[in-house]
Amino acid sequence: MGAPAKTIWAGSTQLAPVPAVLVGTGDGRLHPWNVLTVAWAGTLASAPPVVGIGVRRSRFSFGQLEKLGAFTVNLPSADMAETVDYCGVVSGRDTDKFAVRHLTALPASKVTAPVVAECPLSLECRVIRSVDLGSHVLFLGQVEAVQVTSALIDAKGHLDLARANLLAYAHGNYYSLGECLGHFGYSVRKQG
Ligand SMILES: Cc1cc2nc3c(=O)[nH]c(=O)nc-3n(C[C@H](O)[C@H](O)[C@H](O)COP(=O)(O)O)c2cc1C
């Protein structure tokens, strides 16, 4: 069997799978706590830890990000898919998404933005730079603290992420993660 035949398309947003995360903004005082769904998100550096999120100027959250320079990245579990979708189609301009979706907003430890308590993991981020990319602005956030649901930490202090049942997103559809196929470096370790 030869290499598969290819069709060439114009450049577009085909990268998949990606996370679909709940990004928290606001300060819970002058600027109401809000949450929006973001799929254009990723880890970009480890020391210091930096994540990036791409946000359109039209989002209610955009003004909060610009004014307050802080956000949280909350990783939802697969059973939160419907809530994630809702937070991605309804605006905080006219709706309290926390209230409608029965989400619990907790104060973060280092930033003004809220932590979504129902999410197994939350990254508290301080905006260190923003980059105009055309349709979206890339906000680079240094991760100042991470909140983990304690029940996911085992007796040795290790995070058991498999039990978090994280949500993934690919080309318009939500997925739960499938079976674990191996671990970092297993390809060479098993040969050795
Ligand atoms: C699965 C999914 C992924 C999304 N990803 C992004 C994204 O990466 N960037 C963005 O600006 N909007 C994204 N959106 C759209 C916003 O979440 C949506 O417009 C939201 O209602 C904005 O909320 P806000 O007005 O309260 O800020 C996504 C929506 C969905 C459903």
PDB file of C-alpha atoms and ligand atoms in Angstrom:
ATOM      1  CA  MET A   1       0.000   0.000   0.000  1.00  0.00           C
ATOM      2  CA  GLY A   2       1.478   3.436  -1.035  1.00  0.00           C
ATOM      3  CA  ALA A   3       1.172   6.811   0.699  1.00  0.00           C
ATOM      4  CA  PRO A   4      -2.471   8.035   0.803  1.00  0.00           C
ATOM      5  CA  ALA A   5      -3.517  10.557  -1.915  1.00  0.00           C
ATOM      6  CA  LYS A   6      -3.859  14.155  -0.629  1.00  0.00           C
ATOM      7  CA  THR A   7      -6.238  17.048  -1.435  1.00  0.00           C
ATOM      8  CA  ILE A   8      -4.830  20.543  -0.852  1.00  0.00           C
ATOM      9  CA  TRP A   9      -7.120  23.148   0.742  1.00  0.00           C
ATOM     10  CA  ALA A  10      -6.528  26.821   1.520  1.00  0.00           C
ATOM     11  CA  GLY A  11      -5.134  27.528   4.999  1.00  0.00           C
ATOM     12  CA  SER A  12      -7.783  27.196   7.709  1.00  0.00           C
ATOM     13  CA  THR A  13      -8.336  26.262  11.365  1.00  0.00           C
ATOM     14  CA  GLN A  14      -8.085  22.472  11.111  1.00  0.00           C
ATOM     15  CA  LEU A  15      -5.873  21.676  14.102  1.00  0.00           C
ATOM     16  CA  ALA A  16      -7.586  18.951  16.146  1.00  0.00           C
ATOM     17  CA  PRO A  17      -8.212  17.690  18.728  1.00  0.00           C
ATOM     18  CA  VAL A  18      -7.988  20.758  20.932  1.00  0.00           C
ATOM     19  CA  PRO A  19      -9.198  21.462  24.441  1.00  0.00           C
ATOM     20  CA  ALA A  20     -12.479  23.291  24.954  1.00  0.00           C
ATOM     21  CA  VAL A  21     -11.951  25.253  28.159  1.00  0.00           C
ATOM     22  CA  LEU A  22     -14.003  27.617  30.268  1.00  0.00           C
ATOM     23  CA  VAL A  23     -12.143  30.903  30.546  1.00  0.00           C
ATOM     24  CA  GLY A  24     -13.106  32.969  33.583  1.00  0.00           C
ATOM     25  CA  THR A  25     -12.845  36.763  33.526  1.00  0.00           C
ATOM     26  CA  GLY A  26     -13.967  39.737  35.615  1.00  0.00           C
ATOM     27  CA  ASP A  27     -13.292  40.703  39.228  1.00  0.00           C
ATOM     28  CA  GLY A  28     -16.664  39.995  40.851  1.00  0.00           C
ATOM     29  CA  ARG A  29     -16.930  43.680  41.815  1.00  0.00           C
ATOM     30  CA  LEU A  30     -17.088  46.397  39.154  1.00  0.00           C
ATOM     31  CA  HIS A  31     -16.702  43.781  36.431  1.00  0.00           C
ATOM     32  CA  PRO A  32     -19.007  40.781  36.881  1.00  0.00           C
ATOM     33  CA  TRP A  33     -17.444  37.336  36.892  1.00  0.00           C
ATOM     34  CA  ASN A  34     -18.065  35.728  33.542  1.00  0.00           C
ATOM     35  CA  VAL A  35     -17.096  32.601  31.701  1.00  0.00           C
ATOM     36  CA  LEU A  36     -16.707  31.913  27.977  1.00  0.00           C
ATOM     37  CA  THR A  37     -15.743  28.802  26.047  1.00  0.00           C
ATOM     38  CA  VAL A  38     -12.419  28.895  24.238  1.00  0.00           C
ATOM     39  CA  ALA A  39     -11.065  26.220  21.905  1.00  0.00           C
ATOM     40  CA  TRP A  40      -8.145  28.240  20.540  1.00  0.00           C
ATOM     41  CA  ALA A  41      -6.027  27.599  23.617  1.00  0.00           C
ATOM     42  CA  GLY A  42      -2.764  25.889  24.420  1.00  0.00           C
ATOM     43  CA  THR A  43       0.304  25.592  26.605  1.00  0.00           C
ATOM     44  CA  LEU A  44       3.127  27.630  25.057  1.00  0.00           C
ATOM     45  CA  ALA A  45       6.009  27.538  27.545  1.00  0.00           C
ATOM     46  CA  SER A  46       6.916  25.745  30.760  1.00  0.00           C
ATOM     47  CA  ALA A  47       9.369  28.002  32.626  1.00  0.00           C
ATOM     48  CA  PRO A  48       7.648  30.234  33.369  1.00  0.00           C
ATOM     49  CA  PRO A  49       4.458  28.352  32.545  1.00  0.00           C
ATOM     50  CA  VAL A  50       2.557  30.279  29.858  1.00  0.00           C
ATOM     51  CA  VAL A  51      -0.737  29.526  28.140  1.00  0.00           C
ATOM     52  CA  GLY A  52      -2.300  31.330  25.198  1.00  0.00           C
ATOM     53  CA  ILE A  53      -5.960  31.958  24.400  1.00  0.00           C
ATOM     54  CA  GLY A  54      -7.312  33.476  21.169  1.00  0.00           C
ATOM     55  CA  VAL A  55     -10.307  35.747  21.782  1.00  0.00           C
ATOM     56  CA  ARG A  56     -12.388  37.828  19.362  1.00  0.00           C
ATOM     57  CA  ARG A  57     -12.856  41.513  20.130  1.00  0.00           C
ATOM     58  CA  SER A  58     -16.640  41.110  19.929  1.00  0.00           C
ATOM     59  CA  ARG A  59     -16.757  38.899  23.050  1.00  0.00           C
ATOM     60  CA  PHE A  60     -17.957  40.462  26.292  1.00  0.00           C
ATOM     61  CA  SER A  61     -14.978  38.761  27.918  1.00  0.00           C
ATOM     62  CA  PHE A  62     -12.564  40.632  25.656  1.00  0.00           C
ATOM     63  CA  GLY A  63     -13.054  43.981  27.420  1.00  0.00           C
ATOM     64  CA  GLN A  64     -12.558  42.295  30.792  1.00  0.00           C
ATOM     65  CA  LEU A  65      -9.340  40.659  29.622  1.00  0.00           C
ATOM     66  CA  GLU A  66      -8.007  43.982  28.381  1.00  0.00           C
ATOM     67  CA  LYS A  67      -9.044  45.961  31.481  1.00  0.00           C
ATOM     68  CA  LEU A  68      -8.106  43.482  34.201  1.00  0.00           C
ATOM     69  CA  GLY A  69      -5.211  41.564  32.638  1.00  0.00           C
ATOM     70  CA  ALA A  70      -6.202  38.299  34.255  1.00  0.00           C
ATOM     71  CA  PHE A  71      -8.102  35.121  33.427  1.00  0.00           C
ATOM     72  CA  THR A  72      -8.554  31.556  34.540  1.00  0.00           C
ATOM     73  CA  VAL A  73      -8.434  28.506  32.283  1.00  0.00           C
ATOM     74  CA  ASN A  74     -10.806  25.896  33.693  1.00  0.00           C
ATOM     75  CA  LEU A  75     -10.556  22.371  32.258  1.00  0.00           C
ATOM     76  CA  PRO A  76     -14.010  20.796  32.108  1.00  0.00           C
ATOM     77  CA  SER A  77     -14.800  17.116  32.407  1.00  0.00           C
ATOM     78  CA  ALA A  78     -16.688  15.384  29.590  1.00  0.00           C
ATOM     79  CA  ASP A  79     -19.939  15.418  31.562  1.00  0.00           C
ATOM     80  CA  MET A  80     -19.817  19.236  31.419  1.00  0.00           C
ATOM     81  CA  ALA A  81     -19.988  19.285  27.577  1.00  0.00           C
ATOM     82  CA  GLU A  82     -23.462  20.830  27.432  1.00  0.00           C
ATOM     83  CA  THR A  83     -22.435  23.581  29.849  1.00  0.00           C
ATOM     84  CA  VAL A  84     -19.296  24.220  27.808  1.00  0.00           C
ATOM     85  CA  ASP A  85     -21.400  24.557  24.680  1.00  0.00           C
ATOM     86  CA  TYR A  86     -23.838  26.919  26.420  1.00  0.00           C
ATOM     87  CA  CYS A  87     -21.033  29.165  27.643  1.00  0.00           C
ATOM     88  CA  GLY A  88     -19.827  29.294  24.037  1.00  0.00           C
ATOM     89  CA  VAL A  89     -23.095  30.431  22.462  1.00  0.00           C
ATOM     90  CA  VAL A  90     -24.553  32.782  25.102  1.00  0.00           C
ATOM     91  CA  SER A  91     -22.937  36.082  26.133  1.00  0.00           C
ATOM     92  CA  GLY A  92     -22.252  37.359  29.611  1.00  0.00           C
ATOM     93  CA  ARG A  93     -23.393  40.768  28.351  1.00  0.00           C
ATOM     94  CA  ASP A  94     -26.979  39.799  29.127  1.00  0.00           C
ATOM     95  CA  THR A  95     -26.814  36.475  30.975  1.00  0.00           C
ATOM     96  CA  ASP A  96     -25.257  35.268  34.219  1.00  0.00           C
ATOM     97  CA  LYS A  97     -23.913  31.988  32.871  1.00  0.00           C
ATOM     98  CA  PHE A  98     -22.763  30.853  36.316  1.00  0.00           C
ATOM     99  CA  ALA A  99     -26.343  31.104  37.592  1.00  0.00           C
ATOM    100  CA  VAL A 100     -28.061  29.568  34.560  1.00  0.00           C
ATOM    101  CA  ARG A 101     -25.678  26.588  34.377  1.00  0.00           C
ATOM    102  CA  HIS A 102     -25.445  26.161  38.184  1.00  0.00           C
ATOM    103  CA  LEU A 103     -21.707  26.727  38.148  1.00  0.00           C
ATOM    104  CA  THR A 104     -19.890  27.771  41.302  1.00  0.00           C
ATOM    105  CA  ALA A 105     -17.570  30.778  40.996  1.00  0.00           C
ATOM    106  CA  LEU A 106     -14.774  30.676  43.572  1.00  0.00           C
ATOM    107  CA  PRO A 107     -12.230  33.448  44.100  1.00  0.00           C
ATOM    108  CA  ALA A 108      -8.838  32.591  42.664  1.00  0.00           C
ATOM    109  CA  SER A 109      -5.752  32.766  44.896  1.00  0.00           C
ATOM    110  CA  LYS A 110      -3.613  35.053  42.720  1.00  0.00           C
ATOM    111  CA  VAL A 111      -5.853  36.775  40.160  1.00  0.00           C
ATOM    112  CA  THR A 112      -9.202  38.576  40.098  1.00  0.00           C
ATOM    113  CA  ALA A 113     -10.886  36.155  37.683  1.00  0.00           C
ATOM    114  CA  PRO A 114     -13.072  33.338  39.037  1.00  0.00           C
ATOM    115  CA  VAL A 115     -12.279  29.655  39.341  1.00  0.00           C
ATOM    116  CA  VAL A 116     -15.066  27.340  38.138  1.00  0.00           C
ATOM    117  CA  ALA A 117     -15.305  24.927  41.088  1.00  0.00           C
ATOM    118  CA  GLU A 118     -16.897  22.103  39.076  1.00  0.00           C
ATOM    119  CA  CYS A 119     -13.854  21.883  36.763  1.00  0.00           C
ATOM    120  CA  PRO A 120     -11.190  19.427  37.976  1.00  0.00           C
ATOM    121  CA  LEU A 121      -8.336  21.799  37.118  1.00  0.00           C
ATOM    122  CA  SER A 122      -8.099  25.584  36.956  1.00  0.00           C
ATOM    123  CA  LEU A 123      -5.113  27.682  35.909  1.00  0.00           C
ATOM    124  CA  GLU A 124      -4.874  31.187  37.349  1.00  0.00           C
ATOM    125  CA  CYS A 125      -3.271  33.384  34.688  1.00  0.00           C
ATOM    126  CA  ARG A 126      -1.852  36.902  34.579  1.00  0.00           C
ATOM    127  CA  VAL A 127      -1.750  38.466  31.115  1.00  0.00           C
ATOM    128  CA  ILE A 128       1.878  39.163  30.195  1.00  0.00           C
ATOM    129  CA  ARG A 129       1.337  40.142  26.562  1.00  0.00           C
ATOM    130  CA  SER A 130      -1.352  40.380  23.921  1.00  0.00           C
ATOM    131  CA  VAL A 131      -0.826  39.965  20.202  1.00  0.00           C
ATOM    132  CA  ASP A 132      -3.226  41.151  17.500  1.00  0.00           C
ATOM    133  CA  LEU A 133      -3.675  38.220  15.121  1.00  0.00           C
ATOM    134  CA  GLY A 134      -6.498  39.619  12.977  1.00  0.00           C
ATOM    135  CA  SER A 135      -9.793  37.888  13.791  1.00  0.00           C
ATOM    136  CA  HIS A 136      -8.550  37.067  17.318  1.00  0.00           C
ATOM    137  CA  VAL A 137      -6.245  38.610  19.889  1.00  0.00           C
ATOM    138  CA  LEU A 138      -3.826  36.177  21.491  1.00  0.00           C
ATOM    139  CA  PHE A 139      -3.618  36.709  25.258  1.00  0.00           C
ATOM    140  CA  LEU A 140      -0.516  35.162  26.769  1.00  0.00           C
ATOM    141  CA  GLY A 141      -1.076  34.303  30.406  1.00  0.00           C
ATOM    142  CA  GLN A 142       1.570  33.348  32.910  1.00  0.00           C
ATOM    143  CA  VAL A 143       0.166  30.620  35.138  1.00  0.00           C
ATOM    144  CA  GLU A 144       0.473  31.984  38.684  1.00  0.00           C
ATOM    145  CA  ALA A 145      -1.330  29.132  40.447  1.00  0.00           C
ATOM    146  CA  VAL A 146      -3.183  25.924  39.675  1.00  0.00           C
ATOM    147  CA  GLN A 147      -6.237  24.699  41.560  1.00  0.00           C
ATOM    148  CA  VAL A 148      -6.866  20.961  41.475  1.00  0.00           C
ATOM    149  CA  THR A 149      -9.856  19.085  42.854  1.00  0.00           C
ATOM    150  CA  SER A 150      -8.254  17.399  45.882  1.00  0.00           C
ATOM    151  CA  ALA A 151     -10.053  14.071  45.310  1.00  0.00           C
ATOM    152  CA  LEU A 152      -7.962  13.618  42.140  1.00  0.00           C
ATOM    153  CA  ILE A 153      -4.676  13.674  44.065  1.00  0.00           C
ATOM    154  CA  ASP A 154      -3.522  10.238  45.223  1.00  0.00           C
ATOM    155  CA  ALA A 155      -1.805   9.302  48.486  1.00  0.00           C
ATOM    156  CA  LYS A 156       1.620  10.031  46.943  1.00  0.00           C
ATOM    157  CA  GLY A 157       0.543  13.529  45.941  1.00  0.00           C
ATOM    158  CA  HIS A 158       0.263  12.695  42.230  1.00  0.00           C
ATOM    159  CA  LEU A 159      -2.579  14.021  40.109  1.00  0.00           C
ATOM    160  CA  ASP A 160      -4.632  11.168  38.633  1.00  0.00           C
ATOM    161  CA  LEU A 161      -5.834  12.996  35.520  1.00  0.00           C
ATOM    162  CA  ALA A 162      -7.438   9.885  34.037  1.00  0.00           C
ATOM    163  CA  ARG A 163     -10.151  10.215  36.667  1.00  0.00           C
ATOM    164  CA  ALA A 164     -10.815  13.829  35.608  1.00  0.00           C
ATOM    165  CA  ASN A 165     -12.373  12.544  32.364  1.00  0.00           C
ATOM    166  CA  LEU A 166     -11.363  15.672  30.440  1.00  0.00           C
ATOM    167  CA  LEU A 167     -13.277  17.063  27.464  1.00  0.00           C
ATOM    168  CA  ALA A 168     -11.813  17.385  23.961  1.00  0.00           C
ATOM    169  CA  TYR A 169     -13.086  19.215  20.869  1.00  0.00           C
ATOM    170  CA  ALA A 170     -12.483  18.413  17.200  1.00  0.00           C
ATOM    171  CA  HIS A 171     -14.002  20.114  14.160  1.00  0.00           C
ATOM    172  CA  GLY A 172     -17.220  21.200  15.847  1.00  0.00           C
ATOM    173  CA  ASN A 173     -17.792  18.106  17.986  1.00  0.00           C
ATOM    174  CA  TYR A 174     -17.183  17.376  21.675  1.00  0.00           C
ATOM    175  CA  TYR A 175     -15.477  14.172  22.778  1.00  0.00           C
ATOM    176  CA  SER A 176     -14.366  12.480  25.950  1.00  0.00           C
ATOM    177  CA  LEU A 177     -10.808  11.185  25.908  1.00  0.00           C
ATOM    178  CA  GLY A 178     -10.508   7.561  24.811  1.00  0.00           C
ATOM    179  CA  GLU A 179      -8.265   4.870  26.222  1.00  0.00           C
ATOM    180  CA  CYS A 180      -4.692   5.641  27.260  1.00  0.00           C
ATOM    181  CA  LEU A 181      -2.327   4.340  24.564  1.00  0.00           C
ATOM    182  CA  GLY A 182       1.011   4.836  26.289  1.00  0.00           C
ATOM    183  CA  HIS A 183       2.945   7.295  28.381  1.00  0.00           C
ATOM    184  CA  PHE A 184       5.678   9.863  27.635  1.00  0.00           C
ATOM    185  CA  GLY A 185       8.753   8.072  26.267  1.00  0.00           C
ATOM    186  CA  TYR A 186       7.210   4.598  26.196  1.00  0.00           C
ATOM    187  CA  SER A 187       8.233   4.103  22.547  1.00  0.00           C
ATOM    188  CA  VAL A 188      11.913   3.972  23.419  1.00  0.00           C
ATOM    189  CA  ARG A 189      11.533   2.473  26.865  1.00  0.00           C
ATOM    190  CA  LYS A 190       9.734  -0.606  25.579  1.00  0.00           C
ATOM    191  CA  GLN A 191      12.531  -1.222  23.007  1.00  0.00           C
ATOM    192  CA  GLY A 192      15.162  -0.900  25.711  1.00  0.00           C
TER     193      GLY A 192
HETATM  194  C1  LIG B   1     -16.646  24.961  21.343  1.00  0.00           C
HETATM  195  C2  LIG B   1     -16.512  26.463  21.271  1.00  0.00           C
HETATM  196  C3  LIG B   1     -15.253  27.028  21.172  1.00  0.00           C
HETATM  197  C4  LIG B   1     -15.090  28.409  21.121  1.00  0.00           C
HETATM  198  N1  LIG B   1     -13.843  28.941  21.029  1.00  0.00           N
HETATM  199  C5  LIG B   1     -13.681  30.271  21.005  1.00  0.00           C
HETATM  200  C6  LIG B   1     -12.364  30.838  20.965  1.00  0.00           C
HETATM  201  O1  LIG B   1     -11.356  30.129  20.946  1.00  0.00           O
HETATM  202  N2  LIG B   1     -12.268  32.190  20.956  1.00  0.00           N
HETATM  203  C7  LIG B   1     -13.362  33.026  20.986  1.00  0.00           C
HETATM  204  O2  LIG B   1     -13.212  34.250  20.955  1.00  0.00           O
HETATM  205  N3  LIG B   1     -14.617  32.510  21.022  1.00  0.00           N
HETATM  206  C8  LIG B   1     -14.793  31.169  21.047  1.00  0.00           C
HETATM  207  N4  LIG B   1     -16.054  30.637  21.111  1.00  0.00           N
HETATM  208  C9  LIG B   1     -17.221  31.525  21.116  1.00  0.00           C
HETATM  209  C10 LIG B   1     -17.453  32.196  22.490  1.00  0.00           C
HETATM  210  O3  LIG B   1     -17.294  31.276  23.551  1.00  0.00           O
HETATM  211  C11 LIG B   1     -18.886  32.780  22.499  1.00  0.00           C
HETATM  212  O4  LIG B   1     -18.979  33.797  21.535  1.00  0.00           O
HETATM  213  C12 LIG B   1     -19.314  33.259  23.868  1.00  0.00           C
HETATM  214  O5  LIG B   1     -20.720  33.379  23.852  1.00  0.00           O
HETATM  215  C13 LIG B   1     -18.685  34.582  24.267  1.00  0.00           C
HETATM  216  O6  LIG B   1     -19.077  34.877  25.570  1.00  0.00           O
HETATM  217  P1  LIG B   1     -18.965  36.320  26.223  1.00  0.00           P
HETATM  218  O7  LIG B   1     -19.662  37.285  25.274  1.00  0.00           O
HETATM  219  O8  LIG B   1     -19.680  36.163  27.521  1.00  0.00           O
HETATM  220  O9  LIG B   1     -17.520  36.638  26.366  1.00  0.00           O
HETATM  221  C14 LIG B   1     -16.232  29.259  21.154  1.00  0.00           C
HETATM  222  C15 LIG B   1     -17.511  28.678  21.267  1.00  0.00           C
HETATM  223  C16 LIG B   1     -17.645  27.293  21.330  1.00  0.00           C
HETATM  224  C17 LIG B   1     -19.030  26.702  21.463  1.00  0.00           C
END
